[in-house]
mmCIF file of C-alpha atoms in Angstrom:
data_model
loop_
_atom_site.group_PDB
_atom_site.id
_atom_site.type_symbol
_atom_site.label_atom_id
_atom_site.label_comp_id
_atom_site.label_asym_id
_atom_site.label_seq_id
_atom_site.Cartn_x
_atom_site.Cartn_y
_atom_site.Cartn_z
ATOM 1 C CA UNK A 154 13.517 -20.960 -28.299
ATOM 2 C CA UNK A 155 15.715 -21.986 -25.291
ATOM 3 C CA UNK A 156 14.102 -21.043 -22.130
ATOM 4 C CA UNK A 157 15.977 -19.100 -19.632
ATOM 5 C CA UNK A 158 16.731 -20.924 -16.380
ATOM 6 C CA UNK A 159 13.756 -20.793 -13.700
ATOM 7 C CA UNK A 160 11.674 -18.818 -16.212
ATOM 8 C CA UNK A 161 8.079 -18.278 -15.325
ATOM 9 C CA UNK A 162 5.640 -19.268 -18.163
ATOM 10 C CA UNK A 163 2.466 -17.235 -18.811
ATOM 11 C CA UNK A 164 -0.197 -18.217 -21.379
ATOM 12 C CA UNK A 165 -2.144 -15.190 -22.525
ATOM 13 C CA UNK A 166 -4.545 -17.143 -24.922
ATOM 14 C CA UNK A 167 -8.281 -17.187 -24.127
ATOM 15 C CA UNK A 168 -9.025 -19.480 -21.138
ATOM 16 C CA UNK A 169 -10.740 -22.330 -23.068
ATOM 17 C CA UNK A 170 -7.607 -22.629 -25.252
ATOM 18 C CA UNK A 171 -5.417 -22.546 -21.961
ATOM 19 C CA UNK A 172 -7.594 -25.238 -20.277
ATOM 20 C CA UNK A 173 -7.436 -27.543 -23.542
ATOM 21 C CA UNK A 174 -3.724 -27.831 -23.269
ATOM 22 C CA UNK A 175 -0.971 -25.585 -22.005
ATOM 23 C CA UNK A 176 2.738 -25.626 -21.122
ATOM 24 C CA UNK A 177 3.387 -27.297 -17.942
ATOM 25 C CA UNK A 178 3.416 -24.764 -14.962
ATOM 26 C CA UNK A 179 2.240 -22.069 -17.092
ATOM 27 C CA UNK A 180 -0.034 -19.432 -15.403
ATOM 28 C CA UNK A 181 -2.988 -18.026 -17.415
ATOM 29 C CA UNK A 182 -3.074 -14.222 -17.698
ATOM 30 C CA UNK A 183 -4.720 -11.803 -20.156
ATOM 31 C CA UNK A 184 -4.382 -8.161 -19.460
ATOM 32 C CA UNK A 185 -5.495 -7.127 -23.093
ATOM 33 C CA UNK A 186 -8.860 -5.511 -21.617
ATOM 34 C CA UNK A 187 -8.183 -3.422 -18.390
ATOM 35 C CA UNK A 188 -8.045 0.265 -18.995
ATOM 36 C CA UNK A 189 -6.742 2.703 -16.357
ATOM 37 C CA UNK A 190 -6.583 6.703 -16.289
ATOM 38 C CA UNK A 191 -2.710 7.142 -16.029
ATOM 39 C CA UNK A 192 -2.087 10.984 -15.855
ATOM 40 C CA UNK A 193 -1.501 11.800 -12.209
ATOM 41 C CA UNK A 194 1.264 10.522 -10.060
ATOM 42 C CA UNK A 195 -1.141 9.050 -7.698
ATOM 43 C CA UNK A 196 -2.650 6.910 -10.545
ATOM 44 C CA UNK A 197 0.866 5.695 -11.611
ATOM 45 C CA UNK A 198 1.513 4.776 -7.958
ATOM 46 C CA UNK A 199 -1.952 2.844 -7.762
ATOM 47 C CA UNK A 200 -0.834 0.951 -10.817
ATOM 48 C CA UNK A 201 2.553 -0.016 -9.274
ATOM 49 C CA UNK A 202 0.721 -1.353 -6.265
ATOM 50 C CA UNK A 203 -1.782 -3.421 -8.279
ATOM 51 C CA UNK A 204 1.044 -4.856 -10.318
ATOM 52 C CA UNK A 205 2.852 -5.607 -7.166
ATOM 53 C CA UNK A 206 -0.251 -7.598 -5.866
ATOM 54 C CA UNK A 207 -0.624 -9.352 -9.120
ATOM 55 C CA UNK A 208 2.989 -10.533 -9.273
ATOM 56 C CA UNK A 209 2.824 -11.820 -5.787
ATOM 57 C CA UNK A 210 -0.386 -13.555 -6.252
ATOM 58 C CA UNK A 211 0.691 -15.319 -9.479
ATOM 59 C CA UNK A 212 4.127 -16.139 -8.241
ATOM 60 C CA UNK A 213 5.590 -14.041 -10.999
ATOM 61 C CA UNK A 214 9.215 -13.043 -10.839
ATOM 62 C CA UNK A 215 12.048 -12.494 -13.674
ATOM 63 C CA UNK A 216 12.404 -13.878 -16.180
ATOM 64 C CA UNK A 217 8.846 -14.328 -17.492
ATOM 65 C CA UNK A 218 8.231 -16.034 -20.872
ATOM 66 C CA UNK A 219 4.763 -15.296 -22.554
ATOM 67 C CA UNK A 220 3.264 -17.055 -25.322
ATOM 68 C CA UNK A 221 0.051 -16.856 -27.354
ATOM 69 C CA UNK A 222 -1.188 -17.740 -30.884
ATOM 70 C CA UNK A 223 1.634 -15.912 -32.495
ATOM 71 C CA UNK A 224 2.498 -12.176 -32.024
ATOM 72 C CA UNK A 225 -0.915 -11.130 -30.884
ATOM 73 C CA UNK A 226 -2.080 -7.665 -29.304
ATOM 74 C CA UNK A 227 -3.161 -9.783 -26.429
ATOM 75 C CA UNK A 228 0.333 -11.260 -25.768
ATOM 76 C CA UNK A 229 1.985 -7.877 -26.217
ATOM 77 C CA UNK A 230 -0.297 -5.770 -24.026
ATOM 78 C CA UNK A 231 0.003 -8.510 -21.177
ATOM 79 C CA UNK A 232 3.904 -8.507 -21.669
ATOM 80 C CA UNK A 233 3.850 -4.580 -21.479
ATOM 81 C CA UNK A 234 2.187 -4.626 -18.303
ATOM 82 C CA UNK A 235 4.448 -7.176 -16.774
ATOM 83 C CA UNK A 236 7.423 -5.326 -18.243
ATOM 84 C CA UNK A 237 6.280 -1.956 -17.215
ATOM 85 C CA UNK A 238 6.203 -3.305 -13.722
ATOM 86 C CA UNK A 239 9.893 -4.148 -13.869
ATOM 87 C CA UNK A 240 9.838 -7.840 -14.669
ATOM 88 C CA UNK A 241 12.166 -9.097 -17.283
ATOM 89 C CA UNK A 242 9.887 -10.456 -20.150
ATOM 90 C CA UNK A 243 10.401 -12.620 -23.312
ATOM 91 C CA UNK A 244 7.885 -13.354 -26.102
ATOM 92 C CA UNK A 245 7.653 -16.879 -27.354
ATOM 93 C CA UNK A 246 5.730 -16.635 -30.465
ATOM 94 C CA UNK A 247 6.243 -19.986 -32.244
ATOM 95 C CA UNK A 248 7.164 -23.499 -31.602
ATOM 96 C CA UNK A 249 5.683 -24.285 -28.377
ATOM 97 C CA UNK A 250 2.458 -25.969 -29.455
ATOM 98 C CA UNK A 251 3.698 -29.474 -29.244
ATOM 99 C CA UNK A 252 4.761 -29.040 -25.615
ATOM 100 C CA UNK A 253 1.282 -27.686 -24.547
ATOM 101 C CA UNK A 254 0.375 -30.970 -22.827
ATOM 102 C CA UNK A 255 -0.662 -29.898 -19.441
ATOM 103 C CA UNK A 256 -4.396 -29.298 -18.407
ATOM 104 C CA UNK A 257 -4.205 -28.801 -14.742
ATOM 105 C CA UNK A 258 -3.853 -25.160 -13.679
ATOM 106 C CA UNK A 259 -0.964 -24.642 -11.317
ATOM 107 C CA UNK A 260 -1.189 -23.285 -7.847
ATOM 108 C CA UNK A 261 1.593 -20.833 -7.678
ATOM 109 C CA UNK A 262 3.618 -20.118 -4.476
ATOM 110 C CA UNK A 263 3.218 -16.516 -3.574
ATOM 111 C CA UNK A 264 6.412 -14.514 -4.182
ATOM 112 C CA UNK A 265 7.836 -11.126 -2.624
ATOM 113 C CA UNK A 266 8.200 -9.480 -6.063
ATOM 114 C CA UNK A 267 7.715 -5.816 -5.952
ATOM 115 C CA UNK A 268 6.732 -3.869 -8.975
ATOM 116 C CA UNK A 269 8.819 -0.687 -9.860
ATOM 117 C CA UNK A 270 7.400 1.218 -12.922
ATOM 118 C CA UNK A 271 9.705 1.543 -15.842
ATOM 119 C CA UNK A 272 8.898 4.972 -16.732
ATOM 120 C CA UNK A 273 10.977 4.945 -19.953
ATOM 121 C CA UNK A 274 8.382 2.351 -21.257
ATOM 122 C CA UNK A 275 5.289 4.461 -20.812
ATOM 123 C CA UNK A 276 3.837 7.696 -22.065
ATOM 124 C CA UNK A 277 0.948 9.561 -20.268
ATOM 125 C CA UNK A 278 -1.545 11.579 -22.233
ATOM 126 C CA UNK A 279 0.420 14.784 -21.354
ATOM 127 C CA UNK A 280 3.723 13.285 -22.536
ATOM 128 C CA UNK A 281 2.194 12.029 -25.621
ATOM 129 C CA UNK A 282 0.716 15.448 -26.456
ATOM 130 C CA UNK A 283 4.183 17.103 -26.489
ATOM 131 C CA UNK A 284 6.159 14.124 -27.761
ATOM 132 C CA UNK A 285 8.219 15.195 -31.037
ATOM 133 C CA UNK A 286 7.911 11.883 -32.763
ATOM 134 C CA UNK A 287 4.569 10.110 -31.978
ATOM 135 C CA UNK A 288 3.215 7.169 -34.304
ATOM 136 C CA UNK A 289 -0.312 6.258 -34.613
ATOM 137 C CA UNK A 290 -0.361 2.330 -35.380
ATOM 138 C CA UNK A 291 -3.964 2.199 -36.154
ATOM 139 C CA UNK A 292 -5.301 1.893 -39.741
ATOM 140 C CA UNK A 293 -5.269 4.801 -42.067
ATOM 141 C CA UNK A 294 -9.192 5.158 -41.707
ATOM 142 C CA UNK A 295 -8.895 5.435 -38.091
ATOM 143 C CA UNK A 296 -6.046 7.815 -38.245
ATOM 144 C CA UNK A 297 -8.146 10.101 -40.652
ATOM 145 C CA UNK A 298 -11.090 9.856 -38.248
ATOM 146 C CA UNK A 299 -13.302 8.130 -40.821
ATOM 147 C CA UNK A 300 -14.038 5.184 -38.469
ATOM 148 C CA UNK A 301 -13.889 4.591 -34.686
ATOM 149 C CA UNK A 302 -14.855 1.967 -32.139
ATOM 150 C CA UNK A 303 -18.461 2.291 -30.626
ATOM 151 C CA UNK A 304 -16.972 3.030 -27.250
ATOM 152 C CA UNK A 305 -15.648 6.347 -28.427
ATOM 153 C CA UNK A 306 -17.749 9.439 -29.123
ATOM 154 C CA UNK A 307 -15.781 10.246 -32.239
ATOM 155 C CA UNK A 308 -12.807 9.623 -34.328
ATOM 156 C CA UNK A 309 -9.669 11.469 -34.867
ATOM 157 C CA UNK A 310 -6.021 11.389 -34.039
ATOM 158 C CA UNK A 311 -3.578 13.158 -31.551
ATOM 159 C CA UNK A 312 -2.347 16.220 -33.134
ATOM 160 C CA UNK A 313 0.853 16.016 -34.851
ATOM 161 C CA UNK A 314 1.062 12.254 -35.016
ATOM 162 C CA UNK A 315 2.039 10.351 -37.962
ATOM 163 C CA UNK A 316 0.395 7.217 -39.169
ATOM 164 C CA UNK A 317 2.347 3.966 -39.235
ATOM 165 C CA UNK A 318 -0.240 1.060 -39.403
ATOM 166 C CA UNK A 319 0.520 -2.118 -37.568
ATOM 167 C CA UNK A 320 1.072 -4.092 -40.668
ATOM 168 C CA UNK A 321 4.354 -2.362 -41.199
ATOM 169 C CA UNK A 322 5.660 -3.805 -37.856
ATOM 170 C CA UNK A 323 4.967 -7.512 -38.892
ATOM 171 C CA UNK A 324 7.590 -7.235 -41.397
ATOM 172 C CA UNK A 325 10.574 -5.871 -39.373
ATOM 173 C CA UNK A 326 13.234 -6.395 -42.105
ATOM 174 C CA UNK A 327 13.474 -2.951 -43.265
ATOM 175 C CA UNK A 328 11.098 -1.261 -40.879
ATOM 176 C CA UNK A 329 13.495 1.321 -39.293
ATOM 177 C CA UNK A 330 14.361 2.503 -42.901
ATOM 178 C CA UNK A 331 10.732 2.790 -43.859
ATOM 179 C CA UNK A 332 9.893 4.639 -40.714
ATOM 180 C CA UNK A 333 12.973 6.868 -40.890
ATOM 181 C CA UNK A 334 14.241 5.621 -37.533
ATOM 182 C CA UNK A 335 17.634 4.730 -36.165
ATOM 183 C CA UNK A 336 18.793 2.544 -33.228
ATOM 184 C CA UNK A 337 18.857 4.508 -30.022
ATOM 185 C CA UNK A 338 16.169 6.991 -31.230
ATOM 186 C CA UNK A 339 13.021 7.495 -29.011
ATOM 187 C CA UNK A 340 9.545 7.202 -30.440
ATOM 188 C CA UNK A 341 6.114 7.450 -28.949
ATOM 189 C CA UNK A 342 3.311 4.908 -29.992
ATOM 190 C CA UNK A 343 -0.449 4.780 -29.509
ATOM 191 C CA UNK A 344 -3.489 2.997 -30.961
ATOM 192 C CA UNK A 345 -7.087 2.797 -29.606
ATOM 193 C CA UNK A 346 -6.283 0.850 -26.254
ATOM 194 C CA UNK A 347 -2.505 0.429 -26.141
ATOM 195 C CA UNK A 348 -2.764 -3.115 -27.460
ATOM 196 C CA UNK A 349 -1.674 -2.862 -31.126
ATOM 197 C CA UNK A 350 0.810 -0.286 -30.108
ATOM 198 C CA UNK A 351 2.333 -2.777 -27.595
ATOM 199 C CA UNK A 352 3.130 -5.039 -30.628
ATOM 200 C CA UNK A 353 4.848 -2.027 -32.233
ATOM 201 C CA UNK A 354 6.615 -1.239 -28.980
ATOM 202 C CA UNK A 355 8.191 -4.838 -28.802
ATOM 203 C CA UNK A 356 9.269 -5.049 -32.345
ATOM 204 C CA UNK A 357 10.938 -1.573 -32.171
ATOM 205 C CA UNK A 358 12.643 -2.299 -28.874
ATOM 206 C CA UNK A 359 14.072 -5.641 -30.370
ATOM 207 C CA UNK A 360 15.512 -3.292 -32.985
ATOM 208 C CA UNK A 361 17.096 -1.058 -30.642
ATOM 209 C CA UNK A 362 14.767 1.905 -30.780
ATOM 210 C CA UNK A 363 13.661 3.445 -27.447
ATOM 211 C CA UNK A 364 9.976 3.065 -27.966
ATOM 212 C CA UNK A 365 7.394 4.185 -25.478
ATOM 213 C CA UNK A 366 3.757 3.285 -25.338
ATOM 214 C CA UNK A 367 0.759 5.491 -24.583
ATOM 215 C CA UNK A 368 -1.125 2.880 -22.969
ATOM 216 C CA UNK A 369 -4.396 4.853 -22.578
ATOM 217 C CA UNK A 370 -4.242 5.648 -26.252
ATOM 218 C CA UNK A 371 -7.215 7.124 -28.027
ATOM 219 C CA UNK A 372 -9.749 5.601 -25.649
ATOM 220 C CA UNK A 373 -8.342 7.599 -22.739
ATOM 221 C CA UNK A 374 -7.580 10.696 -24.915
ATOM 222 C CA UNK A 375 -11.194 11.085 -26.036
ATOM 223 C CA UNK A 376 -12.663 10.324 -22.448
ATOM 224 C CA UNK A 377 -10.409 13.113 -21.257
ATOM 225 C CA UNK A 378 -11.750 15.489 -23.774
ATOM 226 C CA UNK A 379 -8.273 16.307 -25.353
ATOM 227 C CA UNK A 380 -8.017 17.941 -28.776
ATOM 228 C CA UNK A 381 -7.926 15.889 -31.922
ATOM 229 C CA UNK A 382 -7.245 16.295 -35.679
ATOM 230 C CA UNK A 383 -8.640 16.582 -38.255
#
């Protein structure tokens, strides 16, 4: 991969791996865990303000190149937050390992970058509820409500959603044909916490599909007491 000029590097791997060796100048950032309620306009504005502070503190500006141990959900959820805030993001999923020779963490200069939410990237719970084409990228067992994480009171799925397990997206060759999608079409995505669906989001966007990610996903959906199937 040829790095864009003046690209800011972000390493999303676990911190011990980052400290053992990272690309020179790379910041460490992992946004795979934070969960926010994002239904009201005030909550969206608060996220925008938080991203602005993050961008400025870490010295982030476009373009940003992120890397991890392949195309991980950790990488994609972190990249989704940065792109949602308006940064130009690129994923570097292979070939960087031999260049990861730096161990000292950089002290970035604060930037004046201001986040502006890209609303065409995001679905709120209310938007997901009425989206005409909503894909659940969890496993078939999760989609059927047979299993669920311990943090959730029960299993289930968003009514009307169709199951498209994440494994499908890892072989993008005939993905659109298998999903019955076409470039330019809009599709909504969700999983448990918006991480696996972030992987699907970037794969579909690379194929020209106007994907939107329900970041709160089933974790938020169930916390809000919204209806599920079956």
